[in-house]
Amino acid sequence: MASPPADDQDFPTPPRRERPSRLIDVAVALLLLVADAVIVVVAALLLVAVGMGTAPSPHSSRPEHSRGTPVLAWFVIWGVPAVAAVGAFVYARLRMPATAVVQGLFTLVCALLAVAWTRMLLS
């Protein structure tokens, strides 16, 4: 039996990561789907509640003064879609396609909610 060339022996090939089983991928995707749905529903309800609370009263004759939005609120509003995007990328790198798709859709919904929150807060 012939031995491999000397330069191949110096650099062993890195072990290839096994992808998680399809059952684990689907289970994690379903768990995240439920958690993401709760987050989206709560964010949408908060959007409606805050929007209705900041709307000017039709009986009020004087305009309300504009108040600034705290920086922390902007970090939360735009941080959630950013974290969701990182999560989708990580699951894609872990070769968990079902979970990556769920997190990708959650990222899209979070970005749409962030745009709605931004429009509401700036108006």
N, C-alpha and C. Protein backbone atom coordinates (compact mmCIF):
# COMPACT_ATOMS: atom_id res chain seq x y z
N MET A 1 0.85 -1.16 0.00
CA MET A 1 0.00 0.00 0.00
C MET A 1 0.90 1.23 0.00
N ALA A 2 0.60 2.18 -0.87
CA ALA A 2 1.41 3.38 -0.98
C ALA A 2 0.95 4.40 0.04
N SER A 3 1.90 5.10 0.62
CA SER A 3 1.56 6.13 1.61
C SER A 3 1.21 7.42 0.88
N PRO A 4 0.35 8.24 1.47
CA PRO A 4 0.01 9.52 0.84
C PRO A 4 1.23 10.43 0.81
N PRO A 5 1.21 11.42 -0.06
CA PRO A 5 2.34 12.36 -0.12
C PRO A 5 2.57 13.02 1.24
N ALA A 6 3.78 13.45 1.45
CA ALA A 6 4.19 14.01 2.74
C ALA A 6 3.42 15.28 3.10
N ASP A 7 3.10 16.11 2.10
CA ASP A 7 2.41 17.36 2.42
C ASP A 7 0.97 17.12 2.88
N ASP A 8 0.34 16.02 2.47
CA ASP A 8 -1.01 15.70 2.94
C ASP A 8 -1.00 15.23 4.39
N GLN A 9 0.08 14.66 4.85
CA GLN A 9 0.16 14.17 6.21
C GLN A 9 0.33 15.31 7.21
N ASP A 10 0.88 16.43 6.76
CA ASP A 10 1.09 17.56 7.66
C ASP A 10 -0.21 18.27 8.02
N PHE A 11 -1.15 18.27 7.11
CA PHE A 11 -2.42 18.99 7.33
C PHE A 11 -3.57 18.00 7.29
N PRO A 12 -3.97 17.51 8.44
CA PRO A 12 -5.10 16.58 8.43
C PRO A 12 -6.38 17.32 8.05
N THR A 13 -7.24 16.63 7.35
CA THR A 13 -8.49 17.27 6.95
C THR A 13 -9.36 17.48 8.18
N PRO A 14 -9.98 18.65 8.27
CA PRO A 14 -10.84 18.90 9.44
C PRO A 14 -12.05 17.98 9.39
N PRO A 15 -12.49 17.53 10.55
CA PRO A 15 -13.66 16.65 10.56
C PRO A 15 -14.91 17.43 10.13
N ARG A 16 -15.70 16.82 9.30
CA ARG A 16 -16.91 17.46 8.80
C ARG A 16 -18.00 17.35 9.87
N ARG A 17 -18.63 18.48 10.17
CA ARG A 17 -19.69 18.47 11.17
C ARG A 17 -20.90 17.72 10.62
N GLU A 18 -21.45 16.90 11.45
CA GLU A 18 -22.67 16.22 11.06
C GLU A 18 -23.83 17.18 11.28
N ARG A 19 -24.78 17.10 10.39
CA ARG A 19 -25.94 17.95 10.57
C ARG A 19 -26.89 17.30 11.56
N PRO A 20 -27.59 18.12 12.34
CA PRO A 20 -28.53 17.55 13.31
C PRO A 20 -29.61 16.74 12.60
N SER A 21 -30.20 15.83 13.32
CA SER A 21 -31.24 15.00 12.71
C SER A 21 -32.43 15.86 12.29
N ARG A 22 -33.17 15.38 11.34
CA ARG A 22 -34.33 16.10 10.84
C ARG A 22 -35.37 16.28 11.96
N LEU A 23 -35.49 15.30 12.84
CA LEU A 23 -36.45 15.39 13.94
C LEU A 23 -36.09 16.53 14.89
N ILE A 24 -34.81 16.67 15.21
CA ILE A 24 -34.37 17.77 16.08
C ILE A 24 -34.61 19.11 15.39
N ASP A 25 -34.33 19.17 14.10
CA ASP A 25 -34.54 20.40 13.34
C ASP A 25 -36.01 20.81 13.38
N VAL A 26 -36.90 19.89 13.13
CA VAL A 26 -38.34 20.20 13.11
C VAL A 26 -38.83 20.54 14.52
N ALA A 27 -38.33 19.83 15.53
CA ALA A 27 -38.75 20.12 16.91
C ALA A 27 -38.33 21.53 17.33
N VAL A 28 -37.10 21.90 17.02
CA VAL A 28 -36.62 23.25 17.36
C VAL A 28 -37.40 24.29 16.55
N ALA A 29 -37.68 23.99 15.28
CA ALA A 29 -38.44 24.92 14.45
C ALA A 29 -39.85 25.14 15.02
N LEU A 30 -40.50 24.07 15.46
CA LEU A 30 -41.84 24.22 16.04
C LEU A 30 -41.81 25.00 17.35
N LEU A 31 -40.81 24.72 18.17
CA LEU A 31 -40.68 25.45 19.43
C LEU A 31 -40.45 26.93 19.17
N LEU A 32 -39.59 27.26 18.24
CA LEU A 32 -39.34 28.66 17.92
C LEU A 32 -40.54 29.30 17.23
N LEU A 33 -41.29 28.52 16.46
CA LEU A 33 -42.48 29.06 15.81
C LEU A 33 -43.49 29.52 16.85
N VAL A 34 -43.68 28.73 17.89
CA VAL A 34 -44.62 29.12 18.96
C VAL A 34 -44.10 30.36 19.69
N ALA A 35 -42.82 30.36 20.03
CA ALA A 35 -42.24 31.51 20.74
C ALA A 35 -42.30 32.77 19.87
N ASP A 36 -41.98 32.62 18.59
CA ASP A 36 -42.02 33.77 17.69
C ASP A 36 -43.44 34.31 17.52
N ALA A 37 -44.41 33.40 17.46
CA ALA A 37 -45.80 33.84 17.32
C ALA A 37 -46.24 34.64 18.54
N VAL A 38 -45.85 34.21 19.72
CA VAL A 38 -46.19 34.96 20.94
C VAL A 38 -45.53 36.34 20.90
N ILE A 39 -44.30 36.40 20.49
CA ILE A 39 -43.59 37.69 20.42
C ILE A 39 -44.28 38.62 19.43
N VAL A 40 -44.65 38.11 18.28
CA VAL A 40 -45.29 38.95 17.25
C VAL A 40 -46.65 39.44 17.72
N VAL A 41 -47.43 38.58 18.34
CA VAL A 41 -48.76 38.99 18.82
C VAL A 41 -48.63 40.05 19.90
N VAL A 42 -47.72 39.87 20.85
CA VAL A 42 -47.53 40.86 21.91
C VAL A 42 -47.05 42.18 21.32
N ALA A 43 -46.12 42.13 20.38
CA ALA A 43 -45.62 43.36 19.76
C ALA A 43 -46.72 44.07 18.99
N ALA A 44 -47.56 43.33 18.29
CA ALA A 44 -48.66 43.94 17.54
C ALA A 44 -49.69 44.56 18.49
N LEU A 45 -50.00 43.87 19.59
CA LEU A 45 -50.94 44.44 20.56
C LEU A 45 -50.37 45.70 21.21
N LEU A 46 -49.08 45.68 21.52
CA LEU A 46 -48.44 46.88 22.06
C LEU A 46 -48.46 48.02 21.06
N LEU A 47 -48.26 47.69 19.79
CA LEU A 47 -48.29 48.71 18.75
C LEU A 47 -49.66 49.37 18.69
N VAL A 48 -50.71 48.58 18.75
CA VAL A 48 -52.07 49.13 18.73
C VAL A 48 -52.34 49.93 20.01
N ALA A 49 -51.95 49.38 21.16
CA ALA A 49 -52.23 50.06 22.43
C ALA A 49 -51.47 51.39 22.53
N VAL A 50 -50.21 51.37 22.19
CA VAL A 50 -49.42 52.61 22.26
C VAL A 50 -49.90 53.59 21.20
N GLY A 51 -50.24 53.10 20.04
CA GLY A 51 -50.74 53.98 18.99
C GLY A 51 -52.04 54.65 19.37
N MET A 52 -52.92 53.90 20.00
CA MET A 52 -54.18 54.50 20.44
C MET A 52 -53.97 55.44 21.61
N GLY A 53 -52.99 55.13 22.45
CA GLY A 53 -52.73 55.99 23.61
C GLY A 53 -52.08 57.30 23.23
N THR A 54 -51.33 57.33 22.15
CA THR A 54 -50.65 58.56 21.75
C THR A 54 -51.44 59.35 20.71
N ALA A 55 -52.54 58.80 20.24
CA ALA A 55 -53.35 59.52 19.25
C ALA A 55 -53.98 60.74 19.92
N PRO A 56 -54.03 61.86 19.20
CA PRO A 56 -54.64 63.07 19.78
C PRO A 56 -56.15 62.87 19.95
N SER A 57 -56.64 63.42 21.02
CA SER A 57 -58.07 63.32 21.31
C SER A 57 -58.85 64.21 20.35
N PRO A 58 -59.97 63.74 19.84
CA PRO A 58 -60.75 64.59 18.92
C PRO A 58 -61.39 65.78 19.64
N HIS A 59 -61.50 65.72 20.96
CA HIS A 59 -62.11 66.81 21.74
C HIS A 59 -61.07 67.84 22.18
N SER A 60 -59.81 67.54 21.97
CA SER A 60 -58.75 68.45 22.40
C SER A 60 -58.51 69.50 21.32
N SER A 61 -58.45 70.79 21.74
CA SER A 61 -58.24 71.86 20.78
C SER A 61 -56.78 72.25 20.65
N ARG A 62 -55.97 71.93 21.65
CA ARG A 62 -54.55 72.32 21.58
C ARG A 62 -53.71 71.13 21.13
N PRO A 63 -52.71 71.39 20.31
CA PRO A 63 -51.86 70.30 19.84
C PRO A 63 -50.95 69.79 20.97
N GLU A 64 -50.66 68.51 20.92
CA GLU A 64 -49.77 67.95 21.92
C GLU A 64 -48.33 68.26 21.57
N HIS A 65 -47.53 68.39 22.61
CA HIS A 65 -46.11 68.63 22.38
C HIS A 65 -45.43 67.33 22.00
N SER A 66 -44.52 67.43 21.07
CA SER A 66 -43.78 66.25 20.64
C SER A 66 -42.74 65.89 21.69
N ARG A 67 -42.69 64.66 22.07
CA ARG A 67 -41.68 64.23 23.02
C ARG A 67 -40.77 63.23 22.33
N GLY A 68 -39.52 63.27 22.71
CA GLY A 68 -38.54 62.40 22.07
C GLY A 68 -38.68 60.95 22.52
N THR A 69 -38.25 60.07 21.66
CA THR A 69 -38.26 58.64 21.97
C THR A 69 -36.90 58.27 22.53
N PRO A 70 -36.87 57.55 23.66
CA PRO A 70 -35.57 57.19 24.24
C PRO A 70 -34.76 56.28 23.30
N VAL A 71 -33.47 56.41 23.41
CA VAL A 71 -32.56 55.62 22.58
C VAL A 71 -32.76 54.13 22.83
N LEU A 72 -33.04 53.76 24.06
CA LEU A 72 -33.25 52.35 24.39
C LEU A 72 -34.44 51.77 23.63
N ALA A 73 -35.46 52.58 23.42
CA ALA A 73 -36.62 52.11 22.65
C ALA A 73 -36.23 51.80 21.21
N TRP A 74 -35.38 52.66 20.63
CA TRP A 74 -34.93 52.40 19.25
C TRP A 74 -34.06 51.14 19.19
N PHE A 75 -33.24 50.92 20.22
CA PHE A 75 -32.43 49.70 20.25
C PHE A 75 -33.32 48.46 20.33
N VAL A 76 -34.38 48.54 21.09
CA VAL A 76 -35.29 47.39 21.19
C VAL A 76 -36.05 47.20 19.88
N ILE A 77 -36.56 48.28 19.33
CA ILE A 77 -37.37 48.19 18.12
C ILE A 77 -36.56 47.61 16.96
N TRP A 78 -35.33 48.08 16.79
CA TRP A 78 -34.50 47.60 15.67
C TRP A 78 -33.53 46.49 16.07
N GLY A 79 -33.38 46.26 17.38
CA GLY A 79 -32.49 45.18 17.83
C GLY A 79 -33.11 43.80 17.66
N VAL A 80 -34.42 43.70 17.84
CA VAL A 80 -35.09 42.40 17.71
C VAL A 80 -34.96 41.85 16.29
N PRO A 81 -35.21 42.64 15.23
CA PRO A 81 -34.99 42.09 13.89
C PRO A 81 -33.53 41.74 13.62
N ALA A 82 -32.61 42.53 14.18
CA ALA A 82 -31.19 42.23 13.99
C ALA A 82 -30.80 40.91 14.65
N VAL A 83 -31.28 40.70 15.87
CA VAL A 83 -30.99 39.44 16.57
C VAL A 83 -31.65 38.27 15.85
N ALA A 84 -32.86 38.46 15.35
CA ALA A 84 -33.54 37.40 14.61
C ALA A 84 -32.78 37.05 13.33
N ALA A 85 -32.23 38.05 12.66
CA ALA A 85 -31.44 37.79 11.45
C ALA A 85 -30.18 37.00 11.78
N VAL A 86 -29.53 37.35 12.88
CA VAL A 86 -28.34 36.59 13.30
C VAL A 86 -28.73 35.16 13.63
N GLY A 87 -29.87 34.99 14.29
CA GLY A 87 -30.34 33.64 14.61
C GLY A 87 -30.62 32.82 13.36
N ALA A 88 -31.24 33.43 12.37
CA ALA A 88 -31.50 32.72 11.11
C ALA A 88 -30.19 32.32 10.44
N PHE A 89 -29.21 33.20 10.47
CA PHE A 89 -27.91 32.88 9.89
C PHE A 89 -27.23 31.73 10.63
N VAL A 90 -27.30 31.75 11.94
CA VAL A 90 -26.68 30.69 12.74
C VAL A 90 -27.33 29.35 12.46
N TYR A 91 -28.66 29.33 12.40
CA TYR A 91 -29.33 28.05 12.12
C TYR A 91 -29.03 27.56 10.71
N ALA A 92 -28.86 28.48 9.78
CA ALA A 92 -28.48 28.06 8.43
C ALA A 92 -27.07 27.47 8.42
N ARG A 93 -26.16 28.07 9.19
CA ARG A 93 -24.80 27.54 9.27
C ARG A 93 -24.76 26.20 9.99
N LEU A 94 -25.69 25.98 10.91
CA LEU A 94 -25.78 24.70 11.61
C LEU A 94 -26.46 23.64 10.75
N ARG A 95 -26.86 24.02 9.55
CA ARG A 95 -27.53 23.13 8.61
C ARG A 95 -28.82 22.58 9.18
N MET A 96 -29.64 23.50 9.67
CA MET A 96 -30.97 23.19 10.17
C MET A 96 -31.96 23.98 9.31
N PRO A 97 -32.33 23.46 8.14
CA PRO A 97 -33.11 24.28 7.19
C PRO A 97 -34.49 24.68 7.68
N ALA A 98 -35.20 23.80 8.34
CA ALA A 98 -36.56 24.16 8.79
C ALA A 98 -36.49 25.29 9.82
N THR A 99 -35.56 25.20 10.74
CA THR A 99 -35.42 26.23 11.77
C THR A 99 -34.95 27.55 11.14
N ALA A 100 -34.05 27.46 10.17
CA ALA A 100 -33.57 28.67 9.50
C ALA A 100 -34.70 29.38 8.76
N VAL A 101 -35.60 28.61 8.14
CA VAL A 101 -36.73 29.22 7.43
C VAL A 101 -37.67 29.90 8.42
N VAL A 102 -37.96 29.23 9.53
CA VAL A 102 -38.84 29.82 10.55
C VAL A 102 -38.23 31.12 11.07
N GLN A 103 -36.95 31.11 11.37
CA GLN A 103 -36.30 32.32 11.88
C GLN A 103 -36.19 33.40 10.81
N GLY A 104 -36.04 33.00 9.55
CA GLY A 104 -36.02 33.97 8.46
C GLY A 104 -37.36 34.68 8.31
N LEU A 105 -38.45 33.91 8.42
CA LEU A 105 -39.78 34.52 8.36
C LEU A 105 -40.03 35.42 9.56
N PHE A 106 -39.55 34.99 10.72
CA PHE A 106 -39.67 35.83 11.93
C PHE A 106 -38.89 37.13 11.75
N THR A 107 -37.73 37.07 11.12
CA THR A 107 -36.95 38.27 10.86
C THR A 107 -37.73 39.22 9.96
N LEU A 108 -38.37 38.69 8.94
CA LEU A 108 -39.16 39.52 8.03
C LEU A 108 -40.32 40.19 8.76
N VAL A 109 -41.03 39.43 9.57
CA VAL A 109 -42.17 39.99 10.33
C VAL A 109 -41.68 41.04 11.32
N CYS A 110 -40.55 40.76 11.99
CA CYS A 110 -40.00 41.74 12.94
C CYS A 110 -39.58 43.02 12.23
N ALA A 111 -39.03 42.90 11.04
CA ALA A 111 -38.64 44.10 10.30
C ALA A 111 -39.87 44.92 9.92
N LEU A 112 -40.95 44.25 9.51
CA LEU A 112 -42.18 44.96 9.18
C LEU A 112 -42.77 45.64 10.42
N LEU A 113 -42.75 44.94 11.56
CA LEU A 113 -43.22 45.56 12.80
C LEU A 113 -42.33 46.72 13.21
N ALA A 114 -41.03 46.61 13.00
CA ALA A 114 -40.12 47.70 13.36
C ALA A 114 -40.41 48.94 12.50
N VAL A 115 -40.70 48.72 11.23
CA VAL A 115 -41.06 49.85 10.37
C VAL A 115 -42.36 50.49 10.85
N ALA A 116 -43.34 49.65 11.23
CA ALA A 116 -44.61 50.19 11.73
C ALA A 116 -44.40 50.97 13.03
N TRP A 117 -43.59 50.43 13.93
CA TRP A 117 -43.30 51.13 15.19
C TRP A 117 -42.59 52.46 14.90
N THR A 118 -41.65 52.44 13.98
CA THR A 118 -40.91 53.65 13.66
C THR A 118 -41.84 54.72 13.09
N ARG A 119 -42.69 54.31 12.17
CA ARG A 119 -43.65 55.27 11.58
C ARG A 119 -44.56 55.84 12.66
N MET A 120 -45.01 54.98 13.58
CA MET A 120 -45.91 55.46 14.63
C MET A 120 -45.19 56.43 15.56
N LEU A 121 -43.96 56.10 15.94
CA LEU A 121 -43.25 56.96 16.88
C LEU A 121 -42.80 58.29 16.25
N LEU A 122 -42.57 58.28 14.96
CA LEU A 122 -42.15 59.52 14.31
C LEU A 122 -43.32 60.40 13.88
N SER A 123 -44.51 59.86 13.89
CA SER A 123 -45.66 60.68 13.46
C SER A 123 -46.24 61.46 14.63
